[in-house]
Coordinates of C-alpha atoms in Angstrom, one line a residue:
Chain A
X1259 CA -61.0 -134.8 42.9
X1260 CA -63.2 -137.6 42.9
X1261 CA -63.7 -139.3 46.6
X1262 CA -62.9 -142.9 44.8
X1263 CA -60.9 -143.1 41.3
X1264 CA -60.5 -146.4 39.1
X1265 CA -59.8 -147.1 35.5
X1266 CA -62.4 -147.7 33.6
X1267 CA -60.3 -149.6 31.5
X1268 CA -60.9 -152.1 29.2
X1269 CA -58.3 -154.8 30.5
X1270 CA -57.8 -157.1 27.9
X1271 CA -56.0 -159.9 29.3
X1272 CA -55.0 -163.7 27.6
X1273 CA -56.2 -166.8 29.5
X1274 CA -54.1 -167.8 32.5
X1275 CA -52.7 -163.9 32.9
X1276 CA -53.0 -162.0 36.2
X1277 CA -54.7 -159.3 36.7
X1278 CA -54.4 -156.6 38.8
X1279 CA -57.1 -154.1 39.6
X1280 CA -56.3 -150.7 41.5
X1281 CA -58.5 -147.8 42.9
X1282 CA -57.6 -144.9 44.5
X1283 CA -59.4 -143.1 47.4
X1284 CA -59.3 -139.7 49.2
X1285 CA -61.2 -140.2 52.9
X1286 CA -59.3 -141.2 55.3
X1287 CA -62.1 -142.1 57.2
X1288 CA -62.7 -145.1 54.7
X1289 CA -62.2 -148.3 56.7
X1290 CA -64.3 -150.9 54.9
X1291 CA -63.2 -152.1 51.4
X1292 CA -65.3 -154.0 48.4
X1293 CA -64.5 -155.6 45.3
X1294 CA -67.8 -156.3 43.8
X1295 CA -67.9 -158.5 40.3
X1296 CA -70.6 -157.1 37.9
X1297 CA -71.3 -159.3 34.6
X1298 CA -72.6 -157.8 31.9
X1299 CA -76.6 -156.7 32.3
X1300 CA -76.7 -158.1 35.5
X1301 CA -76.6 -156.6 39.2
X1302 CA -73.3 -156.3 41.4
X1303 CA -72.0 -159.3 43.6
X1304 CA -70.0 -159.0 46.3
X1305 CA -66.7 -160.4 45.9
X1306 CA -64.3 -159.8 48.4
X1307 CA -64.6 -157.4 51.6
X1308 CA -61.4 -156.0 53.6
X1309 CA -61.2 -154.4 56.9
X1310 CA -58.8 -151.6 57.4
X1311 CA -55.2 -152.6 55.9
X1312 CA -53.3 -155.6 54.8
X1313 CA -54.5 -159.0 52.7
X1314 CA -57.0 -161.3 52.0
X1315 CA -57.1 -164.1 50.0
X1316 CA -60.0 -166.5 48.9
X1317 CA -59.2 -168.9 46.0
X1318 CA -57.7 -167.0 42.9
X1319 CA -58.6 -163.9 43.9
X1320 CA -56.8 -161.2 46.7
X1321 CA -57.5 -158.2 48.0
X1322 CA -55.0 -155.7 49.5
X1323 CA -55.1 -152.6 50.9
X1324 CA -52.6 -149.6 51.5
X1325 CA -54.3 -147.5 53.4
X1326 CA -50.9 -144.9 53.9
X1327 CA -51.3 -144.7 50.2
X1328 CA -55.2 -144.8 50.0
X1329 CA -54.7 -147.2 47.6
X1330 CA -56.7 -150.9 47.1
X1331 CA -55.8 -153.7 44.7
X1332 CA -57.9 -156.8 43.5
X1333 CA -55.8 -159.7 41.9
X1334 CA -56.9 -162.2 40.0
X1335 CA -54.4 -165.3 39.6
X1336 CA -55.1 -168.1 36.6
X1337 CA -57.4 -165.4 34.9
X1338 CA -60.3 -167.2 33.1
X1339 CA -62.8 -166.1 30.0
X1340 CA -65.4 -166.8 32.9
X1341 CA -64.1 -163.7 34.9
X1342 CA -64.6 -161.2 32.1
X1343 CA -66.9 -158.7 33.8
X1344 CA -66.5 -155.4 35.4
X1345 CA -65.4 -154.9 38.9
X1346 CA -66.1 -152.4 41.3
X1347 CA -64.2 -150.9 44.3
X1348 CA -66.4 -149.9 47.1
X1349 CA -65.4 -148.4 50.6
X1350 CA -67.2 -146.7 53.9
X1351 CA -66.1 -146.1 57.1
X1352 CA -67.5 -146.3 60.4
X1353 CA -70.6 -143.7 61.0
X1354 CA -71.1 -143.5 57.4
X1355 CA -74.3 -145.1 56.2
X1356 CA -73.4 -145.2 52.6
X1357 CA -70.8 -147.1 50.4
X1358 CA -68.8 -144.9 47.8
X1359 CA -68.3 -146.9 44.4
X1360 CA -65.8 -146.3 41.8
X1361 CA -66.8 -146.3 38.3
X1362 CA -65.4 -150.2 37.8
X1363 CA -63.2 -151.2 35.3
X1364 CA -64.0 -153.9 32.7
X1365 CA -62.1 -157.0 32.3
X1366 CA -62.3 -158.8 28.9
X1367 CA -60.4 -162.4 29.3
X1368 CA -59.6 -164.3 26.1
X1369 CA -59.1 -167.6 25.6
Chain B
X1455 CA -84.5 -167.3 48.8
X1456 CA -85.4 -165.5 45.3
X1457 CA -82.8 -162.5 45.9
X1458 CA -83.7 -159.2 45.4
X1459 CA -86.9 -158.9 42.9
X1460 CA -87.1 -155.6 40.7
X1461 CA -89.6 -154.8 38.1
X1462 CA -90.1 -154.3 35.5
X1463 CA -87.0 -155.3 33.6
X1464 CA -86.8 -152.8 31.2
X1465 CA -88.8 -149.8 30.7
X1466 CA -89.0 -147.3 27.6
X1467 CA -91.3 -144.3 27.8
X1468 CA -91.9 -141.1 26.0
X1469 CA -90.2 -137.6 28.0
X1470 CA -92.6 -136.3 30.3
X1471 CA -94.3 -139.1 31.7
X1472 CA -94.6 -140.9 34.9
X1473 CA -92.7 -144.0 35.4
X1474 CA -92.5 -146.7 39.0
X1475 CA -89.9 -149.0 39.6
X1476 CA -90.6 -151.4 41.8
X1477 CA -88.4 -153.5 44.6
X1478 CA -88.9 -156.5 46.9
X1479 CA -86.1 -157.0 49.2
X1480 CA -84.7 -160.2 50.4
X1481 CA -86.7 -161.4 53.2
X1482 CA -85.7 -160.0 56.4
X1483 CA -83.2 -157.5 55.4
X1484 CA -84.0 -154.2 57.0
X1485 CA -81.4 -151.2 54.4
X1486 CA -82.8 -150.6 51.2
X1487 CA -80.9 -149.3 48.6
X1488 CA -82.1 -147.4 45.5
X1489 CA -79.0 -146.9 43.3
X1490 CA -78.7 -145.3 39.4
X1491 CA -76.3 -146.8 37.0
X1492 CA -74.1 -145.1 33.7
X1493 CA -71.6 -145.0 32.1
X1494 CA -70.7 -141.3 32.7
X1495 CA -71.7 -141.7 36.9
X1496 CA -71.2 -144.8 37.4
X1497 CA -72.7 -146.2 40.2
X1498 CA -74.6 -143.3 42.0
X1499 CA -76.7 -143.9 45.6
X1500 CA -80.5 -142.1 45.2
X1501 CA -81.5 -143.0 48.3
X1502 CA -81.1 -145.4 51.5
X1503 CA -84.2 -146.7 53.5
X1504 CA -83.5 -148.9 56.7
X1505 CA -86.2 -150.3 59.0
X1506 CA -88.6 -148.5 55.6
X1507 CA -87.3 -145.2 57.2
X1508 CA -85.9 -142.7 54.3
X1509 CA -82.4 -142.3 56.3
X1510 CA -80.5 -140.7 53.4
X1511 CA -81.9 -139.1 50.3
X1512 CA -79.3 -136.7 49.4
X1513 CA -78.8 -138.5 46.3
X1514 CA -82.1 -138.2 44.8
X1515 CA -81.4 -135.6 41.8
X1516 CA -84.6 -133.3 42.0
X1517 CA -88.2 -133.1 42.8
X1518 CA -88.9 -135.1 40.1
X1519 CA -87.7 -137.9 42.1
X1520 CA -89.5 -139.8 44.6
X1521 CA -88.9 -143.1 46.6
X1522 CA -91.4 -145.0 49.1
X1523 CA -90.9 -148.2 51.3
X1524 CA -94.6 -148.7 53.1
X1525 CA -93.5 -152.1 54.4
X1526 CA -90.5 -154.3 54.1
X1527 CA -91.0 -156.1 51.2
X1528 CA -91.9 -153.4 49.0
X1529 CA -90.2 -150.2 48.0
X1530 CA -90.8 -148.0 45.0
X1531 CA -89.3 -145.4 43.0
X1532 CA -90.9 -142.9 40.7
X1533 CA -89.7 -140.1 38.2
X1534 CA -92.4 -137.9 37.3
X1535 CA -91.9 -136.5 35.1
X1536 CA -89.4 -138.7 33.5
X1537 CA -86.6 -136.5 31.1
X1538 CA -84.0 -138.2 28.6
X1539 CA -81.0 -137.7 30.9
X1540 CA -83.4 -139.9 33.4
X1541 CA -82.2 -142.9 30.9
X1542 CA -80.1 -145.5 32.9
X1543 CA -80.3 -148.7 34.7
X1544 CA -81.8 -148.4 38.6
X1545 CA -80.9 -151.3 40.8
X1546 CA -82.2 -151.7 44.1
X1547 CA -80.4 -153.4 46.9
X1548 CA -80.8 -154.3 50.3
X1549 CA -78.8 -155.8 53.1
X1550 CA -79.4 -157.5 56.8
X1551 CA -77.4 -155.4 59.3
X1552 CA -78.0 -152.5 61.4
X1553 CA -75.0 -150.6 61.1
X1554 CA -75.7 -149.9 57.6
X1555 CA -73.2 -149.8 54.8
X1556 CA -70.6 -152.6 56.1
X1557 CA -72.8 -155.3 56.1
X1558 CA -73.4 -156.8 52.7
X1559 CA -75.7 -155.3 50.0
X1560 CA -77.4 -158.0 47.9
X1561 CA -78.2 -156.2 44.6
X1562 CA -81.2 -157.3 42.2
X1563 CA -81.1 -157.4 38.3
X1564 CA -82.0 -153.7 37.8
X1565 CA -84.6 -151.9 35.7
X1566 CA -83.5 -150.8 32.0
X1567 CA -84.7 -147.3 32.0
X1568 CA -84.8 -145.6 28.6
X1569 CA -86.5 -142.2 28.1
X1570 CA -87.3 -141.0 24.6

């Protein structure tokens, strides 16, 4: 079993939909949580960054995470063609010196 | 600030020879990140460099693989010698904190590897 799992989709969504990105992890020790946006033949951003369990929101988008189920979630409310890209879970935990990335899954939004 | 610099953009060599990607970090950030990109792996850590210190290079696949970081604003990573299966794209990253992995990476545009 993989330490982090995600679908690699595609997630073909219209205009306006939400979306709702999931990963899976295995460590327990994993206290930090990332969602990073990555648009096609460019680098990684940093989207949204958790601390241990619950919510957080910044403008359309929410993280949550469960971490009794090991189990993070990235919506996206209002979905727009300009959010087509793929996204990436990350984690760590404290000691670690390294993130752990999921494969991402890519989001196609049409118009 | 110019972000994270990498060069070149794209590089397409013949099996067996050397290739250097190159890295400039953001100005004062003290991690480096070398990281390999595809669509099998995904995203894969080679290795991590803070204060230009190789802390973690567990990820580096063989011998053939080599990273150096002889100041802060310059880090490089070499395959010699480079094999098809080498062919991906290599971002390098770095971030501002001490504590490592929870502070936030800054990634550049990555290098286009292909070996033929």
């Amino acid at each position: 079993q993989k330490e982090v799992e995600q679908d690699p989709g595609p997630l073909s969504v219209p205009e306006g939909a939400i979306v709702s990105l999931n990963c899976t992890y295995s460590n327990s020790a994993f206290q930090y949580f990332m969602w990073y946006r990555q648009y096609s033949r460019k680098g990684p951003e940093l989207l949204m960054y958790t601390y241990s369990s619950g919510n957080k929101e910044d403008g359309r988008f929410t993280a949550q995470v469960d971490k009794s189920s090991k189990y993070i979630s990235l919506f996206i409310r209002d979905s727009q063609p300009s959010d087509s890209a793929t996204y990436l879970c990350a984690m760590t935990g404290s000691g670690y010196s390294t993130l752990t990335f999921g494969k991402g899954t890519m989001l196609l939004v049409s118009p | 600030d110019a972000g994270v610099i990498q060069s070149p953009r794209h590089e397409v060599t013949e099996m067996g020879q050397e290739v250097t990607l190159r890295c400039k970090p953001i100005s004062g950030h003290n991690s480096l990140f070398w990281y390999r990109q595809t669509m099998m792996r995904g995203l894969e850590l080679l290795i991590y460099f803070n204060n230009n210190v190789p802390i973690d290079d567990s990820g580096m696949p063989e011998d053939r693989f080599s990273a150096k970081m002889p100041n802060a604003s310059f880090s490089t990573l070499k395959i010699q010698p480079s094999e098809p299966r080498d062919s991906a794209v290599y971002f390098c990253a770095s971030s501002s904190g001490t504590s490592g992995q929870q502070d936030t990476q800054y990634f550049g545009p990555g290098t286009r590897l292909t070996v033929l």
